[in-house]
Short mmCIF file of C-alpha atoms in Angstrom, two decimals:
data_model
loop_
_atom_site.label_atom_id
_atom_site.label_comp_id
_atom_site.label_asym_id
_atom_site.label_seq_id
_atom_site.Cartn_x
_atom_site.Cartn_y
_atom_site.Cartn_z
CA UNK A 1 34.23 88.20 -21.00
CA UNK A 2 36.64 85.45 -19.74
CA UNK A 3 34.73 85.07 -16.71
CA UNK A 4 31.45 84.77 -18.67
CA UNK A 5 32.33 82.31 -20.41
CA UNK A 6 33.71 80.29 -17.79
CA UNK A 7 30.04 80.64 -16.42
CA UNK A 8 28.79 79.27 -19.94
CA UNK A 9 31.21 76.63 -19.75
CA UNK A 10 30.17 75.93 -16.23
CA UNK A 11 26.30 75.80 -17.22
CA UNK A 12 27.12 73.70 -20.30
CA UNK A 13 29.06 71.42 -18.04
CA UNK A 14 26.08 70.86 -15.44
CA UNK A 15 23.71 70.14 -18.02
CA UNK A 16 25.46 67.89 -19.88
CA UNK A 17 26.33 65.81 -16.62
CA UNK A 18 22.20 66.57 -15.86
CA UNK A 19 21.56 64.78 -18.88
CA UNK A 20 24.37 61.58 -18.71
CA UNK A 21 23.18 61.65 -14.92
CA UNK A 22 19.81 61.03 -16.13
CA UNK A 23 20.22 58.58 -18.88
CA UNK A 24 22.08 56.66 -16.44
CA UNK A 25 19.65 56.36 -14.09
CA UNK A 26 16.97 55.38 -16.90
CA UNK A 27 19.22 52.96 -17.73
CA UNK A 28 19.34 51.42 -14.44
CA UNK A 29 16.14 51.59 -13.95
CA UNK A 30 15.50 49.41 -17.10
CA UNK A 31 18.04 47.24 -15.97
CA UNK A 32 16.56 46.08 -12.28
CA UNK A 33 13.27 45.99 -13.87
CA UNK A 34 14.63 43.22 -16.21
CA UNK A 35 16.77 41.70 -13.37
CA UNK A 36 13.12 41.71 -11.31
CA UNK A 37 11.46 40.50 -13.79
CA UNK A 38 14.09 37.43 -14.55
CA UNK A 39 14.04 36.81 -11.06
CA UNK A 40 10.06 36.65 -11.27
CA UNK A 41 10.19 33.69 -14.11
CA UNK A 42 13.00 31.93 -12.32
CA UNK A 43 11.03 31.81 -8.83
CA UNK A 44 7.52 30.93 -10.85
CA UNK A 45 9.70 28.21 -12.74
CA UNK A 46 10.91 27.35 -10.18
CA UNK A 47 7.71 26.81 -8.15
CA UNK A 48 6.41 25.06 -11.86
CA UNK A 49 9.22 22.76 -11.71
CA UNK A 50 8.74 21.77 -8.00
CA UNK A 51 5.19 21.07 -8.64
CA UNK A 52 6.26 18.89 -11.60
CA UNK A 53 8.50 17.18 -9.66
CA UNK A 54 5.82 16.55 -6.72
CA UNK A 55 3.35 14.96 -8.82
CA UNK A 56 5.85 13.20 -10.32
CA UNK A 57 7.46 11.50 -7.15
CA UNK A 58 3.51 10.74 -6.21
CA UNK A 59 2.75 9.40 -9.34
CA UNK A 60 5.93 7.19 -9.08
CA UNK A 61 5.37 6.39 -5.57
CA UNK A 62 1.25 5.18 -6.52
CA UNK A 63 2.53 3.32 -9.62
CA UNK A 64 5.40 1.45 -7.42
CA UNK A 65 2.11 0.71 -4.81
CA UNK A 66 0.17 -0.41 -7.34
CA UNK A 67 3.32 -3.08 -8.44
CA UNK A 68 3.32 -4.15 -5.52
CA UNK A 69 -0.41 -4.35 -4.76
CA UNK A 70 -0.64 -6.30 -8.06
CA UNK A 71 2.01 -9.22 -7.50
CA UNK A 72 0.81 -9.89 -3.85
CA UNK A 73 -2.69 -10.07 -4.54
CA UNK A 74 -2.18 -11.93 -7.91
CA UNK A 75 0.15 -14.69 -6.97
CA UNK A 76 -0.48 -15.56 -3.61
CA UNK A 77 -1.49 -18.84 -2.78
CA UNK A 78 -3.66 -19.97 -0.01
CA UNK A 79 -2.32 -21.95 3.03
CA UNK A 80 -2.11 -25.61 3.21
CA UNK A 81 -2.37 -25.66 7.18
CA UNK A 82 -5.75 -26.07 8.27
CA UNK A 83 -7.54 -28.20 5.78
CA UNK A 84 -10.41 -30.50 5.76
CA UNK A 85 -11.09 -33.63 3.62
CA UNK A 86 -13.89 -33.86 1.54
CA UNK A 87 -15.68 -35.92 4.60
CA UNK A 88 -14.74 -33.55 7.46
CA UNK A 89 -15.65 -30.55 5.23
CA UNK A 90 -19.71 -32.06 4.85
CA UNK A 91 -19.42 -33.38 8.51
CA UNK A 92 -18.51 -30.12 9.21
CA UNK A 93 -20.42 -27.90 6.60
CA UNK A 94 -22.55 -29.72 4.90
CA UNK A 95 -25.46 -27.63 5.45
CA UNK A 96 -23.69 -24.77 3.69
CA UNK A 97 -22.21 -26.12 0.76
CA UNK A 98 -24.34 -26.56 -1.89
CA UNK A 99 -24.96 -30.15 -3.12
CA UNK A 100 -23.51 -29.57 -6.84
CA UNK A 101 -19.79 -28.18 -5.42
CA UNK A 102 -19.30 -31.48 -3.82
CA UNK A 103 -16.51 -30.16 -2.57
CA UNK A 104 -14.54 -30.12 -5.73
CA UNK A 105 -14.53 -26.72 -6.89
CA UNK A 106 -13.81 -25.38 -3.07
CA UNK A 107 -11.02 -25.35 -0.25
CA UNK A 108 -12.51 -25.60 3.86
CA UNK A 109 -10.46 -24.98 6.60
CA UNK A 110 -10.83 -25.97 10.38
CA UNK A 111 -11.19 -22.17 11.13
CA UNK A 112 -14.58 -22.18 9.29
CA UNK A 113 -13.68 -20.16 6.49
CA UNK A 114 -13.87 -21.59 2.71
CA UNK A 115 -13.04 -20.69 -0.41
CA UNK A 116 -13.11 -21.16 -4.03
CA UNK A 117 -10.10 -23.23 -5.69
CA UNK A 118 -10.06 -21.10 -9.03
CA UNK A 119 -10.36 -17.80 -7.99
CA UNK A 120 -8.79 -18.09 -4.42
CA UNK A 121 -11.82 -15.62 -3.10
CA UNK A 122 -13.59 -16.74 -0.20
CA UNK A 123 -16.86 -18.65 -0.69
CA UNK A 124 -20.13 -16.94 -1.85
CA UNK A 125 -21.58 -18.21 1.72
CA UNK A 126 -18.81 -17.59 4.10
CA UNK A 127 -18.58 -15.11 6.98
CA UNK A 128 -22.47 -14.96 6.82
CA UNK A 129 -23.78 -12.58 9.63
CA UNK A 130 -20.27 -11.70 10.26
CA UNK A 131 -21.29 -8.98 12.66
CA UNK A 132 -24.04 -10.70 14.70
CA UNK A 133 -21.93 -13.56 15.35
CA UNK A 134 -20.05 -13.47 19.01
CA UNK A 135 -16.40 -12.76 19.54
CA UNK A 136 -15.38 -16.25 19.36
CA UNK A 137 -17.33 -17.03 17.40
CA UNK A 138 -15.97 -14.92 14.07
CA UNK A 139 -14.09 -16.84 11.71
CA UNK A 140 -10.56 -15.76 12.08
CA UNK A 141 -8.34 -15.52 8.96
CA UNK A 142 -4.80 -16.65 9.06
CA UNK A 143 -2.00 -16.41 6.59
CA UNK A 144 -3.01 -15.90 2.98
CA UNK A 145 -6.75 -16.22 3.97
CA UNK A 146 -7.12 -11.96 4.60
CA UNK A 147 -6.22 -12.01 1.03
CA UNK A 148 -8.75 -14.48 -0.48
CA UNK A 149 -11.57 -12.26 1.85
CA UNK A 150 -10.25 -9.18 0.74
CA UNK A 151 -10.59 -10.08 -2.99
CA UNK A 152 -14.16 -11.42 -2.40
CA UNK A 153 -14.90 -8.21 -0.35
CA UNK A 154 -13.46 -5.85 -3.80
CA UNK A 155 -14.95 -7.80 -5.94
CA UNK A 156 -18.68 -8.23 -4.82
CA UNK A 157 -19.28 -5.61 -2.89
CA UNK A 158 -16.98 -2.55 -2.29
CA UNK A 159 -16.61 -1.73 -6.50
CA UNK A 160 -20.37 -1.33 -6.31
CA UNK A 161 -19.97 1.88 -4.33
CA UNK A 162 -22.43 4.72 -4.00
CA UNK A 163 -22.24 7.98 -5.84
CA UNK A 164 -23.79 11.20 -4.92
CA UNK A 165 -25.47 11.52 -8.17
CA UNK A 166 -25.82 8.37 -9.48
CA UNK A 167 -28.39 6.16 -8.63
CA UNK A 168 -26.15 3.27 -10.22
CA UNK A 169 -23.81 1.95 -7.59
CA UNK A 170 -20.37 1.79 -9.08
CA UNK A 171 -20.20 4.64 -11.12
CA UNK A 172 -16.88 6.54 -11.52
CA UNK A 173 -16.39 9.37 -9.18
CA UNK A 174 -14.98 12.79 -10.46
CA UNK A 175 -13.44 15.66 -9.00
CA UNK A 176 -16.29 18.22 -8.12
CA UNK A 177 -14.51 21.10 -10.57
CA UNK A 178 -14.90 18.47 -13.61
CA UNK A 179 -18.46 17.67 -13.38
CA UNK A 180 -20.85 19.69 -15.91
CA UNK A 181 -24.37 20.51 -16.36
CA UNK A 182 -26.70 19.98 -14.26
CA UNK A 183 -24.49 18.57 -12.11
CA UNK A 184 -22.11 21.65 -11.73
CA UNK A 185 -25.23 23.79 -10.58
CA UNK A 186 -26.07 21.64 -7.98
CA UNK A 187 -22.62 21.71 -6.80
CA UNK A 188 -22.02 25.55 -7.12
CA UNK A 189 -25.69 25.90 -5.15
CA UNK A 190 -24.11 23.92 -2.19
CA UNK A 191 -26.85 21.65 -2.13
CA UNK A 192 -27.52 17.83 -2.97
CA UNK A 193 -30.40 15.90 -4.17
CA UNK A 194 -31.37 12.92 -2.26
CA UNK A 195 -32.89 10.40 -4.57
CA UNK A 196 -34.85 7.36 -3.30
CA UNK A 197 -34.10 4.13 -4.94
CA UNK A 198 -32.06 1.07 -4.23
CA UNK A 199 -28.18 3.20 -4.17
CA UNK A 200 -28.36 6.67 -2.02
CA UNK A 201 -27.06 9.73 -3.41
CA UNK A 202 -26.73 12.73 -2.59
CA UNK A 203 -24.82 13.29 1.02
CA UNK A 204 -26.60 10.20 2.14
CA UNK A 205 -24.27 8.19 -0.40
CA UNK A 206 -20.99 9.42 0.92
CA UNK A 207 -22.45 8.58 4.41
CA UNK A 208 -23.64 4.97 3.56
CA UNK A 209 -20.79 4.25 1.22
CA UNK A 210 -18.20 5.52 3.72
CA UNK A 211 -19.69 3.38 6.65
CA UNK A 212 -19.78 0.32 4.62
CA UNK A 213 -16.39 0.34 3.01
CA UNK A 214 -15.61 0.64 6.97
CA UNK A 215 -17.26 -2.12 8.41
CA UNK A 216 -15.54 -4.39 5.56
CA UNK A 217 -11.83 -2.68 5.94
CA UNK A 218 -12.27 -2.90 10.03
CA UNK A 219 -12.99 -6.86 9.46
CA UNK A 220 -9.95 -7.60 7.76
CA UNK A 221 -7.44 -4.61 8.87
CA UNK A 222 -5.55 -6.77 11.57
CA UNK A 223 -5.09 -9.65 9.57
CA UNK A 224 -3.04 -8.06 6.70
CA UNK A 225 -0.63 -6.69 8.89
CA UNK A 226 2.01 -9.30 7.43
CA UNK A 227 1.17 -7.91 3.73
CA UNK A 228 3.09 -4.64 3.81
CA UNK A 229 1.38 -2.56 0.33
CA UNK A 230 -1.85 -4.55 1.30
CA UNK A 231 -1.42 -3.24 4.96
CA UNK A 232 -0.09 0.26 3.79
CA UNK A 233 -3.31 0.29 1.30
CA UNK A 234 -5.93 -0.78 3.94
CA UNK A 235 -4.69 1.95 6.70
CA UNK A 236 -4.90 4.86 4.20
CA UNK A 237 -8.20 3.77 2.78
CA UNK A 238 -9.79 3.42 6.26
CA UNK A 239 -8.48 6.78 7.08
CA UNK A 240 -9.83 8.54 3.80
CA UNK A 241 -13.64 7.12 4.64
CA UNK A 242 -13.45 8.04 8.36
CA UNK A 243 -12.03 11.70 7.23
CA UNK A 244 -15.45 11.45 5.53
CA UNK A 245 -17.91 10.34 7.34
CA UNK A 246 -16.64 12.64 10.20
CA UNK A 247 -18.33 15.49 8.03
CA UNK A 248 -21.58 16.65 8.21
CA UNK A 249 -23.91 17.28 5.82
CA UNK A 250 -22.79 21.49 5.54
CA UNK A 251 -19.68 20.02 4.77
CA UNK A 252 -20.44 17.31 1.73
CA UNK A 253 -17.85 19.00 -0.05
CA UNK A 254 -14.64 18.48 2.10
CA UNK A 255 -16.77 14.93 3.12
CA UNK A 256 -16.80 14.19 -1.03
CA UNK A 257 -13.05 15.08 -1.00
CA UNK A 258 -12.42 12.36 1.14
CA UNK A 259 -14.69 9.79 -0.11
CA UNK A 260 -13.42 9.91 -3.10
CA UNK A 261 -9.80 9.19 -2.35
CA UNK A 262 -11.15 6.47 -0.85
CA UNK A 263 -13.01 5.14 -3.59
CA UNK A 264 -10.12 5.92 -5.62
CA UNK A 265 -8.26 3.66 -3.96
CA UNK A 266 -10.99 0.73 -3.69
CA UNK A 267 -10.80 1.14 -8.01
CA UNK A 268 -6.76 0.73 -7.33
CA UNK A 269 -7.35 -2.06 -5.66
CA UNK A 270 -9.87 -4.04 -8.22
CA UNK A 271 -7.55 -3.01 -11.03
CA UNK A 272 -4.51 -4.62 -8.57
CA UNK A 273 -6.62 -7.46 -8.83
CA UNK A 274 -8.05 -7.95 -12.05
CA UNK A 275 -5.37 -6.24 -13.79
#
C-alpha cells in the first residue's frame, strides 16, 4: 500500500511539474513574442525617425541654399571697371541701342556686354547669336556681370520651360505618382503623347527643355565660379538635365525624374530672385 502510494505521489508529482513546466514555457513564449514585437516598433521607429531626420537635414540644407541664393543674387551690384560714357557707348553700339534708351536707362561695358540700370539684367539685345559668334569673339563676363546674365537668362527664358503634357511652356511640373486622370493613364501605359504646337511635350519636351537649359547653364558655368551657392546651384542643375537627356525615349520616366529636379531648381532660382 505504502509503495502504491508513493507511485501516486510520484505520478501526481510529474504531472503537476508537466503542467508548471508547461505554463512556463507559454509564458515565455508570450514573453519573446512581446520582446520581438517591441523590438519590431523600435527598429521601424527607428527607421521613421531616421527618415524624419533625413528630410529634415535636406530641407534645412535647400532652405540655407536658397538664403544664400537669395542675398547674392538680390544685392549684388554690377562692376564699375569697364565702363563706357554715353559717347563711347553709341560710338561703340549705337546700332544696337535703341534711340529712346539714350543711354540713360542702361550700363555698357568695353567687353561688349550691357545691361539695364534698374533691374541689373543684361540688355534685351545682348549676347545676340551667342553661339554663332567665334571664340573671341563671345562677350566674356567678368565680376558681377555672370549674375546680371544669369538673371536675364531665369527670367526670359529658362521659367518658360517645357512640360510633357502641357502645351503651355512654364507650367509646374509634378511628381509622376501625383498626376491624375487622364494624365495618370498615360503614365501607367508607359507611353507619351507628342503634341504639335509652339512648346513640345511629351518625351520631346524633356529632350528640348533639357538641351536648352544646357546650352544657357554651359554659357555662364565658368564665370560664377567666384559665387559659391550660385556656383554650387549651376553644377547640380547642369548635372540633373544631362542625367536627362542621357535617357532615351524607353526611359522618359527615369529621364522625367531628372528633368524635373532640374526644373525644380530653375523655379528655386526665379523665386531666389524675385523673392
Amino acid at each position: 500500500m505504502k509503495k502504491q502510494l508513493v507511485m501516486i505521489s510520484l505520478s501526481s508529482l510529474l504531472a503537476l511539474s508537466a503542467c508548471v513546466t508547461s505554463e512556463d514555457s507559454g509564458s515565455d513564449s508570450s514573453e519573446n513574442k512581446e520582446n520581438k514585437d517591441e523590438a519590431s516598433a523600435n527598429d521601424s521607429s527607428s527607421e521613421k525617425d531616421t527618415k524624419t531626420e533625413t528630410a529634415e537635414m535636406a530641407a534645412e540644407e535647400t532652405s540655407e541654399r536658397f538664403e544664400k541664393l537669395h542675398e547674392t543674387m538680390a544685392t549684388f551690384s554690377l562692376p564699375e571697371k569697364g565702363r563706357l560714357s554715353s559717347k563711347e557707348a553709341k560710338l561703340r553700339f549705337g546700332e544696337i541701342l535703341r534711340p529712346e534708351d539714350e543711354y540713360k536707362d542702361v550700363i555698357v561695358y568695353d567687353n561688349s556686354m550691357i545691361f539695364y540700370k534698374n533691374t541689373k539684367e543684361t540688355y534685351t539685345y545682348s549676347w545676340i547669336n551667342y553661339d554663332t559668334l567665334s571664340q573671341e569673339d563671345k562677350p566674356k563676363p567678368y565680376g558681377t556681370q555672370a549674375l546680371g546674365a544669369l538673371k536675364y537668362r531665369v527670367n526670359h527664358d529658362m521659367v518658360f520651360y517645357p512640360s510633357i503634357f502641357e502645351g503651355n511652356a512654364g507650367t509646374p511640373l509634378k511628381n509622376l505618382d501625383e498626376y491624375k486622370g487622364d494624365k495618370k493613364t498615360l503614365i501607367a501605359s508607359g507611353e507619351l503623347v507628342e503634341k504639335e504646337g509652339k512648346n513640345p511635350t511629351g518625351y520631346e519636351a524633356i529632350e528640348a527643355g533639357s538641351q536648352r537649359m544646357l546650352s544657357q547653364l554651359h554659357q555662364l558655368e565658368p564665370y560664377v565660379e567666384q559665387f559659391d551657392a550660385v556656383h554650387d546651384w549651376t553644377t547640380e542643375t547642369i548635372y540633373y538635365f544631362e542625367e536627362a537627356e542621357s535617357y532615351d525615349e524607353e526611359e522618359w520616366k527615369e529621364a522625367y525624374k531628372y528633368y524635373k529636379k532640374g526644373v525644380d531648381n530653375i523655379d528655386e532660382m526665379d523665386k531666389a530672385i524675385n523673392g
